[in-house]
CSV table of C-alpha atoms in Angstrom, one decimal:
chain,number,residue,atom,x,y,z
D,1,UNK,CA,-38.4,72.5,-143.9
D,2,UNK,CA,-40.0,75.0,-146.3
D,3,UNK,CA,-42.1,72.3,-148.0
D,4,UNK,CA,-43.6,71.2,-144.7
D,5,UNK,CA,-43.6,74.8,-143.3
D,6,UNK,CA,-41.7,73.7,-140.2
D,7,UNK,CA,-38.9,75.6,-138.4
D,8,UNK,CA,-37.0,72.5,-137.2
D,9,UNK,CA,-35.7,69.3,-138.7
D,10,UNK,CA,-34.3,66.2,-137.0
D,11,UNK,CA,-31.3,64.4,-138.6
D,12,UNK,CA,-30.4,60.8,-138.1
D,13,UNK,CA,-27.2,58.8,-138.9
D,14,UNK,CA,-26.8,55.8,-141.1
D,15,UNK,CA,-28.2,53.6,-138.2
D,16,UNK,CA,-31.4,55.8,-138.1
D,17,UNK,CA,-30.3,57.2,-134.7
D,18,UNK,CA,-30.8,60.8,-133.8
D,19,UNK,CA,-27.6,62.8,-134.3
D,20,UNK,CA,-28.7,66.4,-134.7
D,21,UNK,CA,-31.4,69.1,-135.1
D,22,UNK,CA,-31.4,71.9,-137.6
D,23,UNK,CA,-33.5,74.9,-136.9
D,24,UNK,CA,-34.3,78.2,-138.6
D,25,UNK,CA,-32.0,79.9,-136.2
D,26,UNK,CA,-29.2,77.6,-137.3
D,27,UNK,CA,-29.8,78.6,-140.9
D,28,UNK,CA,-29.9,82.3,-140.0
D,29,UNK,CA,-26.8,82.6,-137.9
D,30,UNK,CA,-24.7,79.7,-139.0
D,31,UNK,CA,-25.3,79.9,-142.7
D,32,UNK,CA,-26.6,83.3,-143.8
D,33,UNK,CA,-24.7,85.4,-141.3
D,34,UNK,CA,-21.5,83.4,-142.0
D,35,UNK,CA,-22.1,83.9,-145.8
D,36,UNK,CA,-22.0,80.2,-146.5
D,37,UNK,CA,-23.4,78.8,-149.7
D,38,UNK,CA,-26.7,77.2,-148.8
D,39,UNK,CA,-26.6,74.7,-151.7
D,40,UNK,CA,-23.1,73.5,-150.9
D,41,UNK,CA,-23.2,73.5,-147.0
D,42,UNK,CA,-23.9,70.1,-145.4
D,43,UNK,CA,-26.5,70.0,-142.7
D,44,UNK,CA,-24.1,68.2,-140.5
D,45,UNK,CA,-21.8,71.2,-140.5
D,46,UNK,CA,-24.4,73.7,-139.1
D,47,UNK,CA,-26.8,71.5,-137.1
D,48,UNK,CA,-26.9,71.3,-133.4
D,49,UNK,CA,-25.2,68.0,-132.6
D,50,UNK,CA,-26.5,65.4,-130.1
D,51,UNK,CA,-29.6,67.4,-129.1
D,52,UNK,CA,-31.3,66.7,-125.8
D,53,UNK,CA,-34.2,64.2,-126.1
D,54,UNK,CA,-36.7,62.4,-123.9
D,55,UNK,CA,-38.1,58.8,-124.0
D,56,UNK,CA,-41.7,58.2,-124.9
D,57,UNK,CA,-42.5,57.3,-121.3
D,58,UNK,CA,-41.1,60.5,-119.9
D,59,UNK,CA,-43.6,62.6,-117.9
D,60,UNK,CA,-44.8,65.6,-119.9
D,61,UNK,CA,-43.9,68.0,-117.1
D,62,UNK,CA,-40.3,66.6,-117.1
D,63,UNK,CA,-40.1,67.3,-120.8
D,64,UNK,CA,-41.4,70.8,-120.2
D,65,UNK,CA,-38.9,71.5,-117.6
D,66,UNK,CA,-36.0,70.3,-119.8
D,67,UNK,CA,-37.1,72.7,-122.5
D,68,UNK,CA,-37.4,75.6,-120.1
D,69,UNK,CA,-34.1,75.0,-118.4
D,70,UNK,CA,-32.3,74.4,-121.7
D,71,UNK,CA,-34.1,77.4,-123.3
D,72,UNK,CA,-35.0,75.5,-126.4
D,73,UNK,CA,-38.3,75.1,-128.1
D,74,UNK,CA,-38.0,71.7,-129.7
D,75,UNK,CA,-37.5,68.4,-127.9
D,76,UNK,CA,-37.3,65.0,-129.8
D,77,UNK,CA,-39.1,62.0,-128.4
D,78,UNK,CA,-37.4,58.7,-128.8
D,79,UNK,CA,-38.8,55.2,-128.4
D,80,UNK,CA,-36.5,52.1,-128.8
D,81,UNK,CA,-33.8,54.3,-130.3
D,82,UNK,CA,-36.2,55.6,-133.0
D,83,UNK,CA,-37.4,59.2,-133.2
D,84,UNK,CA,-41.2,59.2,-133.0
D,85,UNK,CA,-42.1,62.8,-132.4
D,86,UNK,CA,-40.9,66.4,-131.9
D,87,UNK,CA,-42.4,68.3,-129.0
D,88,UNK,CA,-43.0,72.0,-129.3
D,89,UNK,CA,-42.9,73.8,-125.9
D,90,UNK,CA,-45.1,76.7,-127.0
D,91,UNK,CA,-47.9,74.5,-128.3
D,92,UNK,CA,-47.9,72.2,-125.3
D,93,UNK,CA,-47.9,75.0,-122.7
D,94,UNK,CA,-50.5,77.0,-124.6
D,95,UNK,CA,-52.8,74.0,-124.7
D,96,UNK,CA,-52.5,73.5,-120.9
D,97,UNK,CA,-53.0,77.2,-120.2
D,98,UNK,CA,-56.1,77.4,-122.5
D,99,UNK,CA,-57.6,74.5,-120.6
D,100,UNK,CA,-56.9,76.2,-117.3
D,101,UNK,CA,-58.5,79.4,-118.6
D,102,UNK,CA,-61.7,77.7,-119.7
D,103,UNK,CA,-61.9,76.0,-116.3
D,104,UNK,CA,-61.4,79.3,-114.5
D,105,UNK,CA,-64.2,80.9,-116.6
D,106,UNK,CA,-66.5,78.0,-115.8
D,107,UNK,CA,-65.4,78.4,-112.1
D,108,UNK,CA,-66.5,82.1,-112.2
D,109,UNK,CA,-69.9,81.1,-113.6
D,110,UNK,CA,-70.4,78.4,-110.9
D,111,UNK,CA,-69.4,80.9,-108.2
D,112,UNK,CA,-71.9,83.4,-109.6
D,113,UNK,CA,-74.6,80.8,-109.6
D,114,UNK,CA,-73.7,79.8,-106.0
D,115,UNK,CA,-73.9,83.4,-105.0
D,116,UNK,CA,-77.3,83.7,-106.5
D,117,UNK,CA,-78.5,80.7,-104.7
D,118,UNK,CA,-77.2,82.0,-101.4
D,119,UNK,CA,-79.0,85.3,-101.9
D,120,UNK,CA,-82.3,83.7,-102.9
D,121,UNK,CA,-82.3,81.0,-100.3
D,122,UNK,CA,-80.2,82.4,-97.6
D,123,UNK,CA,-78.2,79.2,-97.4
D,124,UNK,CA,-74.4,79.5,-97.3
D,125,UNK,CA,-72.7,77.1,-99.7
D,126,UNK,CA,-69.0,76.4,-99.5
D,127,UNK,CA,-66.9,76.7,-102.7
D,128,UNK,CA,-63.4,75.4,-102.2
D,129,UNK,CA,-60.4,77.5,-103.2
D,130,UNK,CA,-59.0,75.1,-105.8
D,131,UNK,CA,-55.5,74.6,-107.1
D,132,UNK,CA,-56.7,75.8,-110.5
D,133,UNK,CA,-57.8,79.2,-109.0
D,134,UNK,CA,-54.4,79.5,-107.3
D,135,UNK,CA,-52.5,78.9,-110.5
D,136,UNK,CA,-54.9,81.2,-112.4
D,137,UNK,CA,-54.1,84.1,-110.1
D,138,UNK,CA,-50.3,83.5,-110.2
D,139,UNK,CA,-50.0,82.9,-113.9
D,140,UNK,CA,-52.4,85.4,-115.4
D,141,UNK,CA,-51.6,88.4,-113.2
D,142,UNK,CA,-47.8,89.1,-113.9
D,143,UNK,CA,-47.0,91.5,-116.8
D,144,UNK,CA,-44.1,91.6,-119.2
D,145,UNK,CA,-42.3,94.1,-117.0
D,146,UNK,CA,-41.4,91.1,-114.8
D,147,UNK,CA,-39.2,89.7,-117.5
D,148,UNK,CA,-37.8,92.8,-119.1
D,149,UNK,CA,-34.7,94.2,-117.6
D,150,UNK,CA,-33.7,97.9,-117.7
D,151,UNK,CA,-30.7,97.0,-119.8
D,152,UNK,CA,-32.6,94.8,-122.3
D,153,UNK,CA,-30.7,94.8,-125.6
D,154,UNK,CA,-32.8,95.0,-128.8
D,155,UNK,CA,-31.3,94.2,-132.2
D,156,UNK,CA,-32.5,97.0,-134.5
D,157,UNK,CA,-31.9,97.7,-138.1
D,158,UNK,CA,-33.1,100.3,-140.6
D,159,UNK,CA,-35.4,99.4,-143.5
D,160,UNK,CA,-32.7,100.1,-146.0
D,161,UNK,CA,-29.9,98.0,-144.4
D,162,UNK,CA,-29.2,94.7,-146.1
D,163,UNK,CA,-30.3,91.3,-145.0
D,164,UNK,CA,-26.7,90.4,-144.5
D,165,UNK,CA,-26.1,93.2,-142.1
D,166,UNK,CA,-29.2,92.2,-140.2
D,167,UNK,CA,-28.2,88.6,-140.0
D,168,UNK,CA,-24.7,89.5,-138.8
D,169,UNK,CA,-26.3,91.7,-136.0
D,170,UNK,CA,-28.4,88.8,-135.0
D,171,UNK,CA,-25.3,86.6,-134.9
D,172,UNK,CA,-23.5,89.1,-132.8
D,173,UNK,CA,-26.2,89.2,-130.2
D,174,UNK,CA,-27.2,85.6,-130.5
D,175,UNK,CA,-30.7,86.7,-131.3
D,176,UNK,CA,-33.3,85.1,-133.5
D,177,UNK,CA,-34.9,88.4,-134.4
D,178,UNK,CA,-34.2,92.0,-135.4
D,179,UNK,CA,-36.7,94.9,-135.1
D,180,UNK,CA,-36.8,97.2,-138.1
D,181,UNK,CA,-37.2,100.7,-136.8
D,182,UNK,CA,-37.8,104.2,-138.0
D,183,UNK,CA,-37.0,106.9,-135.3
D,184,UNK,CA,-36.9,104.1,-132.8
D,185,UNK,CA,-40.4,102.9,-133.6
D,186,UNK,CA,-41.1,99.5,-135.0
D,187,UNK,CA,-41.9,99.3,-138.6
D,188,UNK,CA,-41.3,95.6,-139.1
D,189,UNK,CA,-39.5,92.6,-137.7
D,190,UNK,CA,-37.1,90.2,-139.3
D,191,UNK,CA,-36.9,86.8,-137.7
D,192,UNK,CA,-34.9,83.6,-138.3
D,193,UNK,CA,-38.0,82.1,-139.8
D,194,UNK,CA,-38.2,85.0,-142.3
D,195,UNK,CA,-34.6,84.4,-143.2
D,196,UNK,CA,-35.3,80.7,-143.8
D,197,UNK,CA,-38.6,81.1,-145.7
D,198,UNK,CA,-38.2,84.4,-147.5
D,199,UNK,CA,-34.4,84.5,-148.1
D,200,UNK,CA,-32.8,81.1,-148.1
D,201,UNK,CA,-35.6,79.2,-149.8
D,202,UNK,CA,-36.2,82.0,-152.3
D,203,UNK,CA,-32.4,82.3,-153.0
D,204,UNK,CA,-32.5,86.0,-152.3
D,205,UNK,CA,-29.1,87.8,-152.5
D,206,UNK,CA,-28.5,88.8,-148.9
D,207,UNK,CA,-25.8,91.4,-149.6
D,208,UNK,CA,-27.9,93.6,-151.9
D,209,UNK,CA,-31.5,93.0,-150.6
D,210,UNK,CA,-32.8,95.6,-148.2
D,211,UNK,CA,-34.5,94.3,-145.0
D,212,UNK,CA,-37.8,96.0,-145.9
D,213,UNK,CA,-38.2,93.6,-148.8
D,214,UNK,CA,-38.3,90.5,-146.6
D,215,UNK,CA,-39.4,91.7,-143.2
D,216,UNK,CA,-42.8,91.2,-141.6
D,217,UNK,CA,-44.5,94.6,-141.8
D,218,UNK,CA,-46.2,96.3,-138.9
D,219,UNK,CA,-45.8,93.4,-136.3
D,220,UNK,CA,-48.1,93.1,-133.4
D,221,UNK,CA,-46.6,94.8,-130.3
D,222,UNK,CA,-47.1,94.6,-126.6
D,223,UNK,CA,-46.4,97.1,-123.8
D,224,UNK,CA,-44.5,96.5,-120.5
D,225,UNK,CA,-48.0,96.3,-118.8
D,226,UNK,CA,-49.2,93.5,-121.0
D,227,UNK,CA,-50.0,90.4,-118.9
D,228,UNK,CA,-47.7,87.5,-119.6
D,229,UNK,CA,-50.6,85.2,-120.6
D,230,UNK,CA,-52.0,87.8,-123.0
D,231,UNK,CA,-48.6,88.0,-124.7
D,232,UNK,CA,-48.7,84.2,-125.1
D,233,UNK,CA,-52.2,84.4,-126.6
D,234,UNK,CA,-51.1,87.1,-129.0
D,235,UNK,CA,-48.1,85.1,-130.2
D,236,UNK,CA,-50.2,81.9,-130.5
D,237,UNK,CA,-53.1,83.5,-132.3
D,238,UNK,CA,-50.8,85.4,-134.7
D,239,UNK,CA,-48.6,82.3,-135.2
D,240,UNK,CA,-45.4,84.1,-134.4
D,241,UNK,CA,-42.7,83.6,-131.8
D,242,UNK,CA,-41.3,87.2,-131.2
D,243,UNK,CA,-43.2,90.1,-129.7
D,244,UNK,CA,-41.8,93.6,-129.8
D,245,UNK,CA,-42.5,95.6,-126.6
D,246,UNK,CA,-43.0,99.4,-126.8
D,247,UNK,CA,-43.3,102.2,-124.2
D,248,UNK,CA,-46.2,104.6,-123.9
D,249,UNK,CA,-44.7,106.7,-126.7
D,250,UNK,CA,-44.4,103.7,-129.1
D,251,UNK,CA,-40.7,103.5,-128.8
D,252,UNK,CA,-39.2,100.0,-128.9
D,253,UNK,CA,-37.8,98.9,-125.5
D,254,UNK,CA,-37.5,95.1,-125.8
D,255,UNK,CA,-38.4,92.0,-127.7
D,256,UNK,CA,-39.7,89.0,-125.9
D,257,UNK,CA,-39.7,85.6,-127.5
D,258,UNK,CA,-41.8,82.6,-126.8
D,259,UNK,CA,-39.1,81.1,-124.5
D,260,UNK,CA,-39.0,84.2,-122.4
D,261,UNK,CA,-42.7,84.2,-121.9
D,262,UNK,CA,-43.0,80.5,-121.2
D,263,UNK,CA,-40.1,80.7,-118.8
D,264,UNK,CA,-42.0,83.4,-116.9
D,265,UNK,CA,-45.3,81.5,-117.0
D,266,UNK,CA,-43.6,78.4,-115.7
D,267,UNK,CA,-41.8,80.4,-113.0
D,268,UNK,CA,-45.2,81.7,-111.9
D,269,UNK,CA,-46.6,78.2,-111.7
D,270,UNK,CA,-43.5,77.0,-109.8
D,271,UNK,CA,-44.0,79.6,-107.1
D,272,UNK,CA,-47.7,79.2,-106.9
D,273,UNK,CA,-48.0,77.0,-103.8
D,274,UNK,CA,-45.8,77.7,-100.7
D,275,UNK,CA,-44.1,74.8,-99.2
D,276,UNK,CA,-44.0,72.8,-102.4
D,277,UNK,CA,-41.1,72.4,-104.8
D,278,UNK,CA,-41.4,73.9,-108.3
D,279,UNK,CA,-41.4,70.4,-109.8
D,280,UNK,CA,-44.2,69.3,-107.6
D,281,UNK,CA,-46.3,72.3,-108.4
D,282,UNK,CA,-45.6,72.0,-112.1
D,283,UNK,CA,-46.6,68.4,-112.0
D,284,UNK,CA,-49.9,69.3,-110.3
D,285,UNK,CA,-50.4,72.1,-112.9
D,286,UNK,CA,-49.9,69.7,-115.8
D,287,UNK,CA,-52.1,67.0,-114.3
D,288,UNK,CA,-54.8,69.5,-113.5
D,289,UNK,CA,-54.7,71.0,-117.0
D,290,UNK,CA,-54.7,67.6,-118.8
D,291,UNK,CA,-57.6,66.5,-116.7
D,292,UNK,CA,-59.7,69.4,-117.9
D,293,UNK,CA,-61.9,69.4,-121.0
D,294,UNK,CA,-59.7,69.5,-124.1
D,295,UNK,CA,-60.5,71.2,-127.4
D,296,UNK,CA,-63.5,69.9,-129.2
D,297,UNK,CA,-61.3,68.7,-132.1
D,298,UNK,CA,-59.3,65.9,-130.5
D,299,UNK,CA,-57.1,65.6,-133.6
D,300,UNK,CA,-56.2,69.3,-133.4
D,301,UNK,CA,-55.3,68.8,-129.8
D,302,UNK,CA,-52.9,66.0,-130.6
D,303,UNK,CA,-51.2,68.0,-133.2
D,304,UNK,CA,-51.0,70.9,-130.8
D,305,UNK,CA,-48.1,69.4,-128.9
D,306,UNK,CA,-46.3,67.4,-131.6
């Protein structure tokens, strides 16, 4: 995992059939927090067994819905019993949203041009209210306050607490991150990926190493008023999956992860058109997005979802 810089690994049995998935969170809470010896522990003992998967001919929107409903980021793709790919929900949805945004910006330019023609020539031109515009309004308007409850629990640790203490707190709250705070203000963040790459791989002693030695310092933060889509952009551009949320005084109030944000974005899409089921709307969203102009680098776009 470290060599390939990935946070998930698929495991197959002696018949080359998918039997499990091992993620950075598994390493964090099933190995480090449980004080198991990484070099002696078999992957089969700590992996997630018989993970959900989809077939190669499954509609993309169905795969997306499976990941949202199951609240997992990775989804294996199987063809004739053989694993051929691993979907990443964050990359797939971000690609779709980015296309929708570009289309929306083009739509604004077209609308402005139409308005100019109408003013100069006095001829009314009709511009239809497209499905893309409806989705754009529903998806890009909601803020993080819509997904943060008043009783949100944030796993916090002090900079001097040990990595082991932090991992055990993450295990207790079934969380994949802990915010490192000083006077309730975020100084850093420790994630399951940090525990994999900076602790497990480096063979760092967890019972004596302070969190401040392996945490990500000064993480990007959002506020409760940050639009959901902006939060997704921030995480994608920064290549991280957890976003601390602070109040106006800079105090930590919550942490949203990519699944929270994607779930909210998908919910926004699902309620976008009255009289339609969420599945129908999601299918239209995906079809519309995929019909739009992709990134200039086609190879990068292919890698974006797999």
